[in-house]
CSV table of C-alpha atoms in Angstrom, one decimal:
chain,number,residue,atom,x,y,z
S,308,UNK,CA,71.0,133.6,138.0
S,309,UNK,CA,70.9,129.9,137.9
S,310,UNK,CA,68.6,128.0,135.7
S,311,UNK,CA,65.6,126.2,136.5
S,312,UNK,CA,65.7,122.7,136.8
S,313,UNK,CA,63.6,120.8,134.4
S,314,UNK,CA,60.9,118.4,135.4
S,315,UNK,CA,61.6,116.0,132.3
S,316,UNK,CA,63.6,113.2,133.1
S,317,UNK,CA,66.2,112.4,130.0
S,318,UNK,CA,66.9,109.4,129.6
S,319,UNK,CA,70.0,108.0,129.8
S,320,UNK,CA,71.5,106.3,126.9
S,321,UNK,CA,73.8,103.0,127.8
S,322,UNK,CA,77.2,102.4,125.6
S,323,UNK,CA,77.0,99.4,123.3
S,324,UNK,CA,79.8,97.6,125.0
S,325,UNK,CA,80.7,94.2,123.6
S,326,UNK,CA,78.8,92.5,126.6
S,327,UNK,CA,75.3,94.5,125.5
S,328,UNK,CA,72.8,92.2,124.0
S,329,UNK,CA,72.4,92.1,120.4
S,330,UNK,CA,70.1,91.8,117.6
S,331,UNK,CA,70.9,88.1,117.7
S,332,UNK,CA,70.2,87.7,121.1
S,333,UNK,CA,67.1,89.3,121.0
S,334,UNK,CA,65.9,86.7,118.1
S,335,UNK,CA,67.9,83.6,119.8
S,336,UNK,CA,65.4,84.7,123.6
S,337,UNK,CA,62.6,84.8,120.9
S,338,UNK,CA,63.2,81.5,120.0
S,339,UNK,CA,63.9,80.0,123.4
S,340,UNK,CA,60.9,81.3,124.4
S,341,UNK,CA,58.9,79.8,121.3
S,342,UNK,CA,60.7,76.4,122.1
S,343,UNK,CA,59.5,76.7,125.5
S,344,UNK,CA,55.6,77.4,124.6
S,345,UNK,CA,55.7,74.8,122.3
S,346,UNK,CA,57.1,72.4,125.1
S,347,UNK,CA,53.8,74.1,126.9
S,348,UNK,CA,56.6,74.9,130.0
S,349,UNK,CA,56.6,77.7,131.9
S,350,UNK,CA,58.7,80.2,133.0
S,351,UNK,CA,59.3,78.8,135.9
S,352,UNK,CA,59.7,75.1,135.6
S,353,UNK,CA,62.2,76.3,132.7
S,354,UNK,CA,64.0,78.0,135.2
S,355,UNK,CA,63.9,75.1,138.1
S,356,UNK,CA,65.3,72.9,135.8
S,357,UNK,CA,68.4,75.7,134.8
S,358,UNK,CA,68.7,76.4,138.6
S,359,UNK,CA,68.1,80.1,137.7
S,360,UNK,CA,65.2,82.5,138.8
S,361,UNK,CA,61.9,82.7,136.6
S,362,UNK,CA,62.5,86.2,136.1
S,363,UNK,CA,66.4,85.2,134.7
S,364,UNK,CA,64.4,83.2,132.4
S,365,UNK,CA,62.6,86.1,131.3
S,366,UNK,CA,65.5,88.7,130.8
S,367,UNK,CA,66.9,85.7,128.4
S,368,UNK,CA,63.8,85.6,126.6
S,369,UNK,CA,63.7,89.0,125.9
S,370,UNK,CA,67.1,89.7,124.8
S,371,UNK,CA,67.9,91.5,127.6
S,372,UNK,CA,70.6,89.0,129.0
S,373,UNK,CA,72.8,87.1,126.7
S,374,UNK,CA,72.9,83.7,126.8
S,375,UNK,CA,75.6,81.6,127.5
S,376,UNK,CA,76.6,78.6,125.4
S,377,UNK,CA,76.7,76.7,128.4
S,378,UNK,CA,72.8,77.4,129.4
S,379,UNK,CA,71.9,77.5,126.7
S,380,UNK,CA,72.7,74.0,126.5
S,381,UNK,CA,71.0,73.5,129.9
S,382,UNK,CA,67.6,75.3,128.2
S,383,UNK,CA,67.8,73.0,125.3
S,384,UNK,CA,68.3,69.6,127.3
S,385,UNK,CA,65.4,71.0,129.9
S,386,UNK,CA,63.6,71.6,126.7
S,387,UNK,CA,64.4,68.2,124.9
S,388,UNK,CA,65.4,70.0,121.5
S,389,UNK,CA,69.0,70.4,119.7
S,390,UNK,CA,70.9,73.8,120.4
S,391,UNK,CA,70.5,74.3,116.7
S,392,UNK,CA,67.2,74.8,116.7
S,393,UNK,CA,68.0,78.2,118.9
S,394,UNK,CA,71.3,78.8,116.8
S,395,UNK,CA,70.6,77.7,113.0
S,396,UNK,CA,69.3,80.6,110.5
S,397,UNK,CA,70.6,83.3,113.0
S,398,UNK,CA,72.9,86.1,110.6
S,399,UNK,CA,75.6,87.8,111.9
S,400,UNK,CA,76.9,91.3,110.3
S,401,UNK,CA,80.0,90.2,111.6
S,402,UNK,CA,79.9,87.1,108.9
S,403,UNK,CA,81.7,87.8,106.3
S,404,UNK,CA,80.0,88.2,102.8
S,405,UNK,CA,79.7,86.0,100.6
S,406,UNK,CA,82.0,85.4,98.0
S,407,UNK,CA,80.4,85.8,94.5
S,408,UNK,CA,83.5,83.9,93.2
S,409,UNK,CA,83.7,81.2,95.2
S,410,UNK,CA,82.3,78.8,92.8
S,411,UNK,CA,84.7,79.9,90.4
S,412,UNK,CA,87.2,78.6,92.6
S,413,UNK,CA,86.5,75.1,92.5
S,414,UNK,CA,88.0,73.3,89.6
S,415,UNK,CA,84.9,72.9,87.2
S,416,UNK,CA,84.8,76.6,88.1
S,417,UNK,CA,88.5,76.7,86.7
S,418,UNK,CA,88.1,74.6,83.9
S,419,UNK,CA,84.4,77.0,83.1
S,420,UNK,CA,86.7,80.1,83.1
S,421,UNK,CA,89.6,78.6,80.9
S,422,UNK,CA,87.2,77.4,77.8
S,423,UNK,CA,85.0,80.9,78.7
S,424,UNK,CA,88.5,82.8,77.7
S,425,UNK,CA,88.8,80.8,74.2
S,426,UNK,CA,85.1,82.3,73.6
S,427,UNK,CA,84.5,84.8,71.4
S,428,UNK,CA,82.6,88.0,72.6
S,429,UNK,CA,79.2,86.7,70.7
S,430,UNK,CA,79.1,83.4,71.9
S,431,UNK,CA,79.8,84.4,75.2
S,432,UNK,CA,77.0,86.6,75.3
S,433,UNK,CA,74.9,84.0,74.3
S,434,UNK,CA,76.1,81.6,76.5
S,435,UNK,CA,75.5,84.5,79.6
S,436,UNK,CA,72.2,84.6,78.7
S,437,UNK,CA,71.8,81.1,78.7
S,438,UNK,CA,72.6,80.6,81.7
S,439,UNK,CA,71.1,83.9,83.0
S,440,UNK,CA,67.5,82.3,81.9
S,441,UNK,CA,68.3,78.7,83.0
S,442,UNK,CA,69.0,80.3,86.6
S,443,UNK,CA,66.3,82.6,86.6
S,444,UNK,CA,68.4,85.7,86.8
């Protein structure tokens, strides 16, 4: 005996594919559409000047399109600000980390580590701590 159907729809889940939106596109249509307001544009004249469709404008702003480099270049010159006031600030997990070494790696990092070695354990506890408190931990 077959099954009954069921009446509730499921919904269908899409693949994250490497042309999905992401988190940083959602935040960079957040902040195209805060540069627009504050330009006190609409939707539409945004989207006259790009040579795109209002509602184009609108799939941007929501992070449901990605942007291009290219228009986004054309929003920010229709918008009279810099492209890194959409980009700057936005993280990546794909950054790497950073490097709590790197300033090690510069040579008054060098020369630190060199005179730290001829240290003895005491002093360079009470150095660490000096430091610890100057920075603030």
């Amino acid at each position: 005996m077959p099954r009954p159907r069921s009446t509730v729809k499921q919904a269908r889940v899409q693949p994250v594919t490497a042309k999905s939106p992401t988190d940083i596109d959602r935040e960079r249509g957040k902040r195209l559409r805060a540069l627009r307001e504050e330009a006190g544009m609409s939707q539409t004249a945004l989207a006259e000047r790009a040579g795109i469709t209002f509602q184009q404008v609108q799939k941007y702003e929501n992070g449901v399109n990605r942007i291009s480099i290219s228009r986004l270049i054309q929003f920010c010159e229709a918008l009279d600000v810099s492209p890194s006031q959409v980009l700057d600030g936005l993280s990546t997990a794909r950054q790497p980390k950073a490097d709590p070494l790197q300033p090690l790696r510069t040579e008054r990092g060098v020369r630190l580590a060199k005179a730290w070695d001829r240290l003895d354990t005491k002093k360079q506890a009470a150095i660490l701590n000096l430091i610890e408190e100057t920075a603030g931990r």
